[in-house]
Short mmCIF file of C-alpha atoms in Angstrom, two decimals:
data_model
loop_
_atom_site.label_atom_id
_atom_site.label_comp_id
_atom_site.label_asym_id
_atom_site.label_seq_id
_atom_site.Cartn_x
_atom_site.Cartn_y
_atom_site.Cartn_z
CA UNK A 1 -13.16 17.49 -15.84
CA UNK A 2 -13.34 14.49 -13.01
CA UNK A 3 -16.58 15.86 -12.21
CA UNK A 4 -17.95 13.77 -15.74
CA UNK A 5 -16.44 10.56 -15.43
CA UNK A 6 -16.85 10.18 -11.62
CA UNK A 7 -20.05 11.19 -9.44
CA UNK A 8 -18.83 13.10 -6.41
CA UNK A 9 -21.21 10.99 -4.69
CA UNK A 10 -19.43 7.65 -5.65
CA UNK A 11 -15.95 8.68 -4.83
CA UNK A 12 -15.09 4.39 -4.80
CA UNK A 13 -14.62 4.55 -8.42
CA UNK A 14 -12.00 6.79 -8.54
CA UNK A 15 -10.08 5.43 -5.44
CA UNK A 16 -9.90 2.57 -7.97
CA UNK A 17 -8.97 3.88 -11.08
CA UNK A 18 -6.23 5.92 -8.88
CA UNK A 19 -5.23 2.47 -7.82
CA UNK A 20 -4.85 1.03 -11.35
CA UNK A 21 -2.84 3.61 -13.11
CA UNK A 22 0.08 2.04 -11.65
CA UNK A 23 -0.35 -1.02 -12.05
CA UNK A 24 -1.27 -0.83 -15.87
CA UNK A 25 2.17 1.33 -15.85
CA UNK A 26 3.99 -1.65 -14.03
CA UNK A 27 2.51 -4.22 -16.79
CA UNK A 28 3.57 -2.30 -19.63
CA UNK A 29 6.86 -1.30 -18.46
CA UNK A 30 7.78 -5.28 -17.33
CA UNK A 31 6.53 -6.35 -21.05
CA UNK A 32 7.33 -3.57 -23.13
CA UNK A 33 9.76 -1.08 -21.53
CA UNK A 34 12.90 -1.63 -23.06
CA UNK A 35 11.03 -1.73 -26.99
CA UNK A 36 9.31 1.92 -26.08
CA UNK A 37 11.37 5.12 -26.15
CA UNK A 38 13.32 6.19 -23.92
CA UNK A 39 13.07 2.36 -22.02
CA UNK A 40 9.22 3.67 -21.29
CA UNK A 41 9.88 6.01 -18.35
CA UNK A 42 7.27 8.46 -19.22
CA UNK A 43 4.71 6.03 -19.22
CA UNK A 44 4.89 5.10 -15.33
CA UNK A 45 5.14 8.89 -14.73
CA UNK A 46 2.49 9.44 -16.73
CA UNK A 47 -0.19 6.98 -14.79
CA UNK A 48 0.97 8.87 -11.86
CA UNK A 49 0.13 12.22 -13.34
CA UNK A 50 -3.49 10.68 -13.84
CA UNK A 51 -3.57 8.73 -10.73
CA UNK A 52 -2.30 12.36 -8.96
CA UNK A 53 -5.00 13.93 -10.80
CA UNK A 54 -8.01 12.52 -9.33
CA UNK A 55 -6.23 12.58 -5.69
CA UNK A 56 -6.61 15.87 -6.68
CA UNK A 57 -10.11 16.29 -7.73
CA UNK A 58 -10.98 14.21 -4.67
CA UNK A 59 -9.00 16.59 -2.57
CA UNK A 60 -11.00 19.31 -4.15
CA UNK A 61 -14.12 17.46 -3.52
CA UNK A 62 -13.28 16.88 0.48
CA UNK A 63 -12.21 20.68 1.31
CA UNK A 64 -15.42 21.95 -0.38
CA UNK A 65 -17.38 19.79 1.91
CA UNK A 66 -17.99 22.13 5.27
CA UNK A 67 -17.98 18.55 7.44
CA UNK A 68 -16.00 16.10 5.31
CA UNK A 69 -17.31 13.50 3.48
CA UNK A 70 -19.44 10.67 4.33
CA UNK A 71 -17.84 7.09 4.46
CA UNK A 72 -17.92 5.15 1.44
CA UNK A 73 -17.57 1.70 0.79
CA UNK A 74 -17.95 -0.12 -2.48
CA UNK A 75 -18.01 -4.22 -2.57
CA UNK A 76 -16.33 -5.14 -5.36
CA UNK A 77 -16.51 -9.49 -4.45
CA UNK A 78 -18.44 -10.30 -2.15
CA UNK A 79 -17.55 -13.68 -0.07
CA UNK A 80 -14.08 -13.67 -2.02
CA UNK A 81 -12.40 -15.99 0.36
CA UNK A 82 -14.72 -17.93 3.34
CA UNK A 83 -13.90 -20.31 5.94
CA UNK A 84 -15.98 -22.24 8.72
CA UNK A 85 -19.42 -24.13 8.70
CA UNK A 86 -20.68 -23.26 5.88
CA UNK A 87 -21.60 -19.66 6.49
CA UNK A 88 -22.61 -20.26 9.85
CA UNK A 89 -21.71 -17.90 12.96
CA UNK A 90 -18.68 -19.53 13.31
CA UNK A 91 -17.55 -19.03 9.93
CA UNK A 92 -15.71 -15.93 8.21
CA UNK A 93 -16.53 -14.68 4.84
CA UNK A 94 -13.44 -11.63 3.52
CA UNK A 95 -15.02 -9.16 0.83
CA UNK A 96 -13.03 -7.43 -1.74
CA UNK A 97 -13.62 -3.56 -1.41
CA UNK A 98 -12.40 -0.40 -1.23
CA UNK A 99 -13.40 2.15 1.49
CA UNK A 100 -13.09 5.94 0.98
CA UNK A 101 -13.19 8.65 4.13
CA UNK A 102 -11.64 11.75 4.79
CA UNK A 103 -7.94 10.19 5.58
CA UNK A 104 -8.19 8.47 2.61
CA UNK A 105 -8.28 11.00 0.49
CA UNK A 106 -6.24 12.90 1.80
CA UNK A 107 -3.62 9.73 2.17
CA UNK A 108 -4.08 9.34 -1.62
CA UNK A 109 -3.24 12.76 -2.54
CA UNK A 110 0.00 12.52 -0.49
CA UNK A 111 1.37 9.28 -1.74
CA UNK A 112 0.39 9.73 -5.89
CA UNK A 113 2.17 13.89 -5.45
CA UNK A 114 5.26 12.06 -3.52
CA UNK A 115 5.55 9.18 -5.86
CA UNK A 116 4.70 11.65 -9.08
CA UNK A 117 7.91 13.46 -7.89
CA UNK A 118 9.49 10.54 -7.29
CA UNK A 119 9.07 9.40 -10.49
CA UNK A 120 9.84 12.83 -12.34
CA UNK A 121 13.02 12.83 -10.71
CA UNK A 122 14.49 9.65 -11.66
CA UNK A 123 14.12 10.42 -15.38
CA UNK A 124 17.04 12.56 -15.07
CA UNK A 125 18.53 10.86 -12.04
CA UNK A 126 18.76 7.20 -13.06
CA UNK A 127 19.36 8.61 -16.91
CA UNK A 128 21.58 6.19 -18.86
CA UNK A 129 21.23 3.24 -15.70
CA UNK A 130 21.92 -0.66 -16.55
CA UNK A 131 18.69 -1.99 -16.03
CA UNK A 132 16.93 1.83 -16.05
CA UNK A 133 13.41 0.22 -17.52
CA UNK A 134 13.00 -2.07 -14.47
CA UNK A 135 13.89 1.04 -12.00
CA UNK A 136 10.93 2.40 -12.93
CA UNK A 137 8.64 -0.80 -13.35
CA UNK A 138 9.50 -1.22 -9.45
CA UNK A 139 8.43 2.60 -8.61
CA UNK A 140 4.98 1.66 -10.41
CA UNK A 141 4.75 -1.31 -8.43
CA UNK A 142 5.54 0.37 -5.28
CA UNK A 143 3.39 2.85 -5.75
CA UNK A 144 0.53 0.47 -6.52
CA UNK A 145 1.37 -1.12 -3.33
CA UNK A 146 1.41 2.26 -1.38
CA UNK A 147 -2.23 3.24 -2.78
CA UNK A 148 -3.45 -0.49 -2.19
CA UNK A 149 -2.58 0.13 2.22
CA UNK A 150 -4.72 3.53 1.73
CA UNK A 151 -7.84 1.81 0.48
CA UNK A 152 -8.68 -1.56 1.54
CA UNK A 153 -12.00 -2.07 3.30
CA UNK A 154 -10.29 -4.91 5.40
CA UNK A 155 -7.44 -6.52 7.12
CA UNK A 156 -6.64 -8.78 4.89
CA UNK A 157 -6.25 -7.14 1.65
CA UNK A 158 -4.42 -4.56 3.78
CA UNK A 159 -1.65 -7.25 4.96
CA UNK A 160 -1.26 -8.02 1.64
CA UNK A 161 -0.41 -4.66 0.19
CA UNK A 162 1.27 -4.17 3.48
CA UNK A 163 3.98 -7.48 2.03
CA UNK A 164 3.65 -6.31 -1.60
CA UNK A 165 5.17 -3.22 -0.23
CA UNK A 166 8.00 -5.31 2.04
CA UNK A 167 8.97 -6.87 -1.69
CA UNK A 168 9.00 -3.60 -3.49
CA UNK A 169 11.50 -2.31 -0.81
CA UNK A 170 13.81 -5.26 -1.01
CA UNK A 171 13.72 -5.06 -5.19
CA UNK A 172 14.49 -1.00 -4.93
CA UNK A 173 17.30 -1.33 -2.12
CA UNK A 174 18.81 -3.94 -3.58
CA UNK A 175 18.55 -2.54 -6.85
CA UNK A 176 22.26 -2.18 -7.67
CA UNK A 177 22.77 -5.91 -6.48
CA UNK A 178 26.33 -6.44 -7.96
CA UNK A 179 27.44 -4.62 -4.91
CA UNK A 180 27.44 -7.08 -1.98
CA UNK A 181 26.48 -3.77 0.30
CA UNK A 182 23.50 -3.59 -1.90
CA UNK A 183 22.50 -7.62 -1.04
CA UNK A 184 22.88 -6.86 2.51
CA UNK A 185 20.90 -3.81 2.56
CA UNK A 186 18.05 -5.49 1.14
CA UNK A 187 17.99 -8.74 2.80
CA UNK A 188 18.63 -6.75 6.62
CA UNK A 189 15.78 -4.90 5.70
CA UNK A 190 13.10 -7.73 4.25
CA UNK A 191 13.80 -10.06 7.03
CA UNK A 192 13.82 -7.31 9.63
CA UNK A 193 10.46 -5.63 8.71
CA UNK A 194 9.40 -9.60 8.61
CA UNK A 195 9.76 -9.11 12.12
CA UNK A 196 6.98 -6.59 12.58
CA UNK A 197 4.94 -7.96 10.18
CA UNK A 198 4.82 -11.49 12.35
CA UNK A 199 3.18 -9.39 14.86
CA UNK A 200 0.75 -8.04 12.29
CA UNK A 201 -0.12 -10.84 11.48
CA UNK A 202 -1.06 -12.14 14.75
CA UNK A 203 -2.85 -9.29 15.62
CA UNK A 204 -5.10 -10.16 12.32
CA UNK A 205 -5.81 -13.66 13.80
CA UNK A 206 -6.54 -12.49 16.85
CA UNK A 207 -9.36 -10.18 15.88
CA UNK A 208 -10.44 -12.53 13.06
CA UNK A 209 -11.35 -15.34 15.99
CA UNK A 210 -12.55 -12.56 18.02
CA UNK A 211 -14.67 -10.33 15.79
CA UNK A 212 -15.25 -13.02 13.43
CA UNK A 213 -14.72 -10.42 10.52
CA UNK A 214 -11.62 -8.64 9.12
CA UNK A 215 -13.58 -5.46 7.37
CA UNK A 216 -12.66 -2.42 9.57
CA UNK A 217 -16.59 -1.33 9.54
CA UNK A 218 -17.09 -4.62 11.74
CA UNK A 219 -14.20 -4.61 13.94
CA UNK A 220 -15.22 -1.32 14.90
CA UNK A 221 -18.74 -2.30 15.87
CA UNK A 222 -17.36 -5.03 17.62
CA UNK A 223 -15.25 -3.24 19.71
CA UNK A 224 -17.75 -0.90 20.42
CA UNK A 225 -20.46 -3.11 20.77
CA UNK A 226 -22.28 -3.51 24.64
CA UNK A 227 -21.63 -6.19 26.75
CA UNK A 228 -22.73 -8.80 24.18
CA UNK A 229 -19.66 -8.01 21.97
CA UNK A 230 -17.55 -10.48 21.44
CA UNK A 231 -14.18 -8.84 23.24
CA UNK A 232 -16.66 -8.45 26.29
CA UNK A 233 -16.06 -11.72 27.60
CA UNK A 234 -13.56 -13.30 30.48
CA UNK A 235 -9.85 -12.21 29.14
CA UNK A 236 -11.78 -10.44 25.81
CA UNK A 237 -10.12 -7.11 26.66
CA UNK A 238 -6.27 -8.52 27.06
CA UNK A 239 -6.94 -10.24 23.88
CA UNK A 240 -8.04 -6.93 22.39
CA UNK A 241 -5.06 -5.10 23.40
CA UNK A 242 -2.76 -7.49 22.37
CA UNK A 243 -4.39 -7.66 18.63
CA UNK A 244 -3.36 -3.85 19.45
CA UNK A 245 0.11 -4.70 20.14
CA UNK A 246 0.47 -6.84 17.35
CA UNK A 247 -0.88 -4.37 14.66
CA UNK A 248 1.59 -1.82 16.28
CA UNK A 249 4.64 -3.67 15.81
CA UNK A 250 3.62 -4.40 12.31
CA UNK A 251 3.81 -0.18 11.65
CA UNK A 252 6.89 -0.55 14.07
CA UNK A 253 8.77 -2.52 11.52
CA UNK A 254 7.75 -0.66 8.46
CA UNK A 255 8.46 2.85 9.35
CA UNK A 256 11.74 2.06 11.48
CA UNK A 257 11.23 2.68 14.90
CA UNK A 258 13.22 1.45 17.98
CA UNK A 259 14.33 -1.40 18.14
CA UNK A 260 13.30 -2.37 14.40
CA UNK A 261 15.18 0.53 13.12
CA UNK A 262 18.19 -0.62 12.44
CA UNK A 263 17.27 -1.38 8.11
CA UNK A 264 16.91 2.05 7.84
CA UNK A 265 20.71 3.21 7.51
CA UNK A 266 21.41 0.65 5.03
CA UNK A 267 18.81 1.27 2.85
CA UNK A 268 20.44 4.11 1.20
CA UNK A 269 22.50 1.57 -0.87
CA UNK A 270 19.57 1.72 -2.78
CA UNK A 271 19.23 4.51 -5.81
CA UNK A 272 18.59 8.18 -4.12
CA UNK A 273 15.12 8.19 -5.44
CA UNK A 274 14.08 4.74 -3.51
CA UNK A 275 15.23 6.55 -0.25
CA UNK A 276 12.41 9.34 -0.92
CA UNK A 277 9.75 7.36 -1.99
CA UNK A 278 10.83 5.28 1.21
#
């Protein structure tokens, strides 16, 4: 059925349209929720039944390919944010795209069949809630945050999924936020993924004044590049590693590890359902 609204051989488009199920979900359910029946549940489930749909197809796509698919990138806005000399050497220029390769895909069948689930449960879980429309107006929103890490071409639009998806987890722990345990929970684990994500960022500076690009294509070639590159220089290769470091204590944060772990326990003030999708 995918097969006629998206060319196998332009998988970019439906990356994107996986992307924007839920977020058109999110919109409708912050304007409209509580006026559609039952507080407009089944319509953030439903743009994950699409969005899980073509992660399907794709997946379909990738395992009948005997070596994988080719990568694909698609530039949506070109030069959407540029700094330096005007356009000179010295200057960086950030695209908007999306990138699709073999992780990808399979990355965006795993989050949209989690997050599906996620949000099939809740219907019956969080059934008869205070505040049950905005529940799942925050999965959507998550889960458009979650999809937005798996595609971005660069490092840029990746940090900024990467927060969007720090702000859904404070919202969804701290979701019951009479509770004072519930306001703890969610500010211990905002401020202490923060943490991490200081070193992300850093990292992103580093390589941006070393590669002089944030789009993963070009950091790659300028890591790999001969001894013109740009980390090739006196001191290039201790910068290098520590952009390494920096990215790694970003994930470090995020996915609770020692010695930023310490959110994770609290977190299950939140609903059961957060916890899962988390």
């Amino acid at each position: 059925m995918f097969s006629a609204i998206f060319n196998e051989q332009d998988l970019t488009k439906a990356a994107l349209a996986i992307l924007l199920c839920p977020l058109a979900g999110f919109l409708v359910q912050v304007f409209f929720g509580k006026r559609l029946p039952r507080q407009g549940d089944w319509l953030p489930t439903g743009c994950m039944f699409i969005a899980l749909s073509i992660a399907t197809w794709m997946m379909t796509v990738l395992l009948s390919s005997s070596n994988g698919i080719e990568p694909q990138s698609w530039l949506v806005a070109e030069g959407w944010l540029s700094s330096g000399a005007g356009g000179t050497d010295k200057g960086l220029s950030i695209d908007f795209g999306i990138l699709v390769d073999n992780l990808t895909i399979v990355m965006l069948f795993v989050v949209t069949l989690v997050s599906f689930l996620v949000h099939l449960y809740s219907c019956g879980y969080m059934h008869g809630e205070e505040r049950y429309n905005r529940f799942f107006a925050y999965l959507g929103l998550f889960s458009f945050s979650m999809l937005g890490l798996c595609i971005s071409s660069n490092l840029l639009f990746l940090f900024m999924f990467w927060e969007l998806v720090g702000l859904c987890s404070y919202f969804l722990i701290g979701f019951y936020f009479e509770k004072k345990s519930a306001q703890n929970a969610a500010i211990k684990a905002f401020m202490t993924t923060r943490l991490g994500d200081i070193g992300f960022l850093v990292g992103i500076l580093i390589i941006a004044a070393y590669a002089g690009t944030l789009d993963f294509s070009g950091i790659f070639a300028s890591v790999e590049a001969a001894e013109n590159g740009p980390w090739k220089g006196e001191g290039g290769a201790w910068w290098l590693t520590a952009a390494g470091l920096g990215l790694f204590l970003g994930a470090l944060g995020k996915s609770a590890q020692f010695p930023l772990h310490i959110w994770l326990p609290d977190a299950m003030e939140g609903p059961t359902p957060v916890s899962a999708l988390i």
